[in-house]
Amino acid sequence: MQSSNGRPRGGRGGSESAAENHDGFDPAYLETPAAVRYDDPWYDALASGWGESTGAGAGAAVPASAVEAGQAERVDPAADVYLQVQRSAAFQEVRSRYRRFVVPAFIGFFGWYVGYVVTATTAPGLMARPVAGAVNVAMVAGLGQFLTTFLLTWAYARHARLRRDRAALELRWDTQELTRGIRGGAS
């Protein structure tokens, strides 16, 4: 059987990449399970160092001899810097400021949305009540959903700008300085 591009499917005559393989099986993945391959969609992220784990299941981040011996040791000392920053009081303050805004805002907006949907479902007579001319309660409440979405977005951006951005930027700067010191100014 042939695919839409005229080539045989599923490794039966012709090489295909994982994206072109419609059967869901790519024999090339069996050859090197722990290695990062160039046709891997996450290759660019891993090549930049983002998302690499430092534990025993890290594959390329931990040497094979360390995995076999069961003694996975940290390859990147900068990871300690990020853990230190995450445990710092300044980082915890930024996170708590974020949570103090987002949790009540989410509960309020979600309650308003669910209230609108439940009222529209259970009380169609109330929602059909005219407010002015052809405009009824459902239309006003629906437009209110859009209005509160925009207001919540504005309030979030304002809160972030006034209460979190400066502290987060200072944390980022400090983290980069600490990482640069560990790597010898190369980063």
XYZ file of C-alpha atoms in Angstrom:
187
model
C 0.000 0.000 0.000
C 1.252 3.480 -0.787
C 0.890 6.713 1.110
C -0.392 9.932 -0.380
C 3.123 10.913 -1.462
C 3.455 7.773 -3.628
C 5.974 5.956 -1.435
C 5.347 2.613 0.250
C 4.160 2.708 3.852
C 5.630 1.326 7.037
C 9.230 0.546 6.194
C 8.361 -1.886 3.376
C 10.692 -0.463 0.781
C 12.008 3.026 1.255
C 13.064 5.067 4.191
C 10.503 7.252 5.878
C 10.769 9.700 8.692
C 8.584 9.296 11.764
C 6.311 12.068 10.496
C 5.739 10.278 7.176
C 5.197 6.859 8.742
C 1.438 6.364 8.868
C 1.562 2.987 10.617
C 2.946 4.486 13.822
C 6.049 2.272 13.833
C 9.511 3.521 13.057
C 12.246 0.847 13.233
C 14.921 3.533 13.596
C 13.696 4.274 17.124
C 14.538 0.718 18.160
C 18.151 1.123 17.082
C 19.082 3.994 19.421
C 16.482 4.405 22.180
C 18.547 6.664 24.469
C 20.207 8.841 21.837
C 18.760 12.136 20.659
C 18.099 11.956 16.945
C 17.943 14.822 14.475
C 14.402 13.982 13.347
C 13.241 14.172 16.951
C 10.797 17.111 17.272
C 12.320 18.008 20.659
C 15.888 18.058 19.313
C 16.105 21.850 19.062
C 14.960 22.236 22.660
C 17.406 19.608 23.896
C 20.235 20.975 21.789
C 19.844 24.319 23.520
C 20.028 22.649 26.932
C 16.392 23.359 27.804
C 14.428 20.559 29.406
C 17.323 18.240 30.041
C 16.907 16.197 33.156
C 19.826 15.527 35.454
C 18.461 12.323 36.984
C 19.200 8.714 36.121
C 16.635 8.663 33.313
C 18.196 11.588 31.497
C 19.701 9.613 28.640
C 22.247 11.969 27.075
C 22.613 14.180 30.170
C 24.089 11.380 32.302
C 27.010 9.289 31.038
C 26.127 5.656 30.339
C 28.727 4.403 32.848
C 27.059 6.403 35.646
C 23.642 5.029 34.754
C 24.943 1.461 34.688
C 26.717 1.908 38.005
C 23.580 3.453 39.529
C 25.412 6.605 40.551
C 23.851 9.382 38.518
C 25.748 12.535 39.322
C 24.985 16.073 38.264
C 26.621 17.031 34.994
C 25.618 20.709 35.029
C 26.511 22.648 38.207
C 24.208 25.463 37.062
C 21.270 23.272 38.080
C 22.247 23.898 41.697
C 21.947 27.637 41.054
C 18.382 27.253 39.794
C 17.448 25.098 42.784
C 19.011 27.676 45.109
C 17.037 30.476 43.435
C 13.836 28.439 43.574
C 14.267 27.974 47.324
C 15.086 31.648 47.935
C 12.720 33.971 49.791
C 12.589 36.377 46.828
C 11.372 33.653 44.454
C 8.812 32.452 46.990
C 7.553 36.028 47.368
C 7.102 36.396 43.591
C 5.226 33.085 43.467
C 3.001 34.004 46.423
C 2.163 37.390 44.865
C 1.215 35.547 41.675
C -0.975 33.064 43.552
C -2.629 35.782 45.656
C -3.917 37.369 42.448
C -4.547 34.383 40.201
C -6.409 32.056 42.584
C -9.146 34.538 43.634
C -9.393 35.902 40.075
C -9.820 32.385 38.682
C -12.422 31.432 41.291
C -14.373 34.649 40.690
C -14.287 34.474 36.909
C -14.990 30.736 36.775
C -17.911 31.196 39.176
C -19.282 34.017 37.019
C -18.940 31.888 33.871
C -20.552 28.786 35.417
C -23.306 30.961 36.893
C -24.041 32.351 33.440
C -24.170 28.905 31.833
C -26.266 27.363 34.625
C -28.700 30.287 34.624
C -29.037 30.134 30.850
C -29.759 26.415 31.069
C -32.029 26.271 34.096
C -33.857 29.617 33.900
C -34.569 30.400 30.251
C -37.492 32.602 31.281
C -35.187 34.863 33.294
C -32.634 35.054 30.500
C -35.353 35.882 27.945
C -36.662 38.818 29.993
C -36.265 42.018 27.921
C -34.016 44.782 29.227
C -34.359 47.400 26.488
C -36.126 46.702 23.206
C -34.783 43.488 21.667
C -31.924 43.283 24.177
C -32.596 40.679 26.874
C -30.835 39.569 30.077
C -28.928 36.798 28.232
C -27.409 39.308 25.808
C -26.377 41.653 28.585
C -24.843 38.784 30.597
C -23.083 37.424 27.487
C -21.577 40.807 26.712
C -20.673 41.027 30.396
C -18.591 37.871 29.918
C -16.527 39.634 27.250
C -16.226 42.760 29.356
C -15.031 40.857 32.427
C -12.524 38.941 30.293
C -10.961 42.191 29.112
C -11.064 43.687 32.611
C -9.435 40.609 34.108
C -6.708 40.682 31.456
C -6.042 44.364 32.178
C -6.000 43.738 35.948
C -3.601 40.815 35.556
C -1.206 42.828 33.392
C -1.347 45.751 35.829
C -0.769 43.499 38.835
C 2.175 41.814 37.117
C 3.701 45.150 36.119
C 3.322 46.763 39.542
C 3.938 43.838 41.916
C 5.917 41.092 40.207
C 7.867 42.142 37.132
C 10.604 44.094 38.905
C 11.243 41.331 41.465
C 11.171 38.664 38.759
C 13.599 40.639 36.616
C 15.986 41.023 39.562
C 15.776 37.266 40.204
C 16.494 36.583 36.550
C 19.474 38.933 36.595
C 20.859 37.357 39.780
C 20.376 33.869 38.347
C 22.209 34.777 35.154
C 25.057 36.312 37.142
C 25.366 33.206 39.331
C 25.230 30.901 36.315
C 27.766 33.007 34.443
C 30.105 32.796 37.456
C 29.844 28.998 37.558
C 30.429 28.591 33.829
C 33.322 31.009 33.825
C 31.665 33.908 32.015
C 30.903 31.829 28.921
C 27.140 32.001 29.134
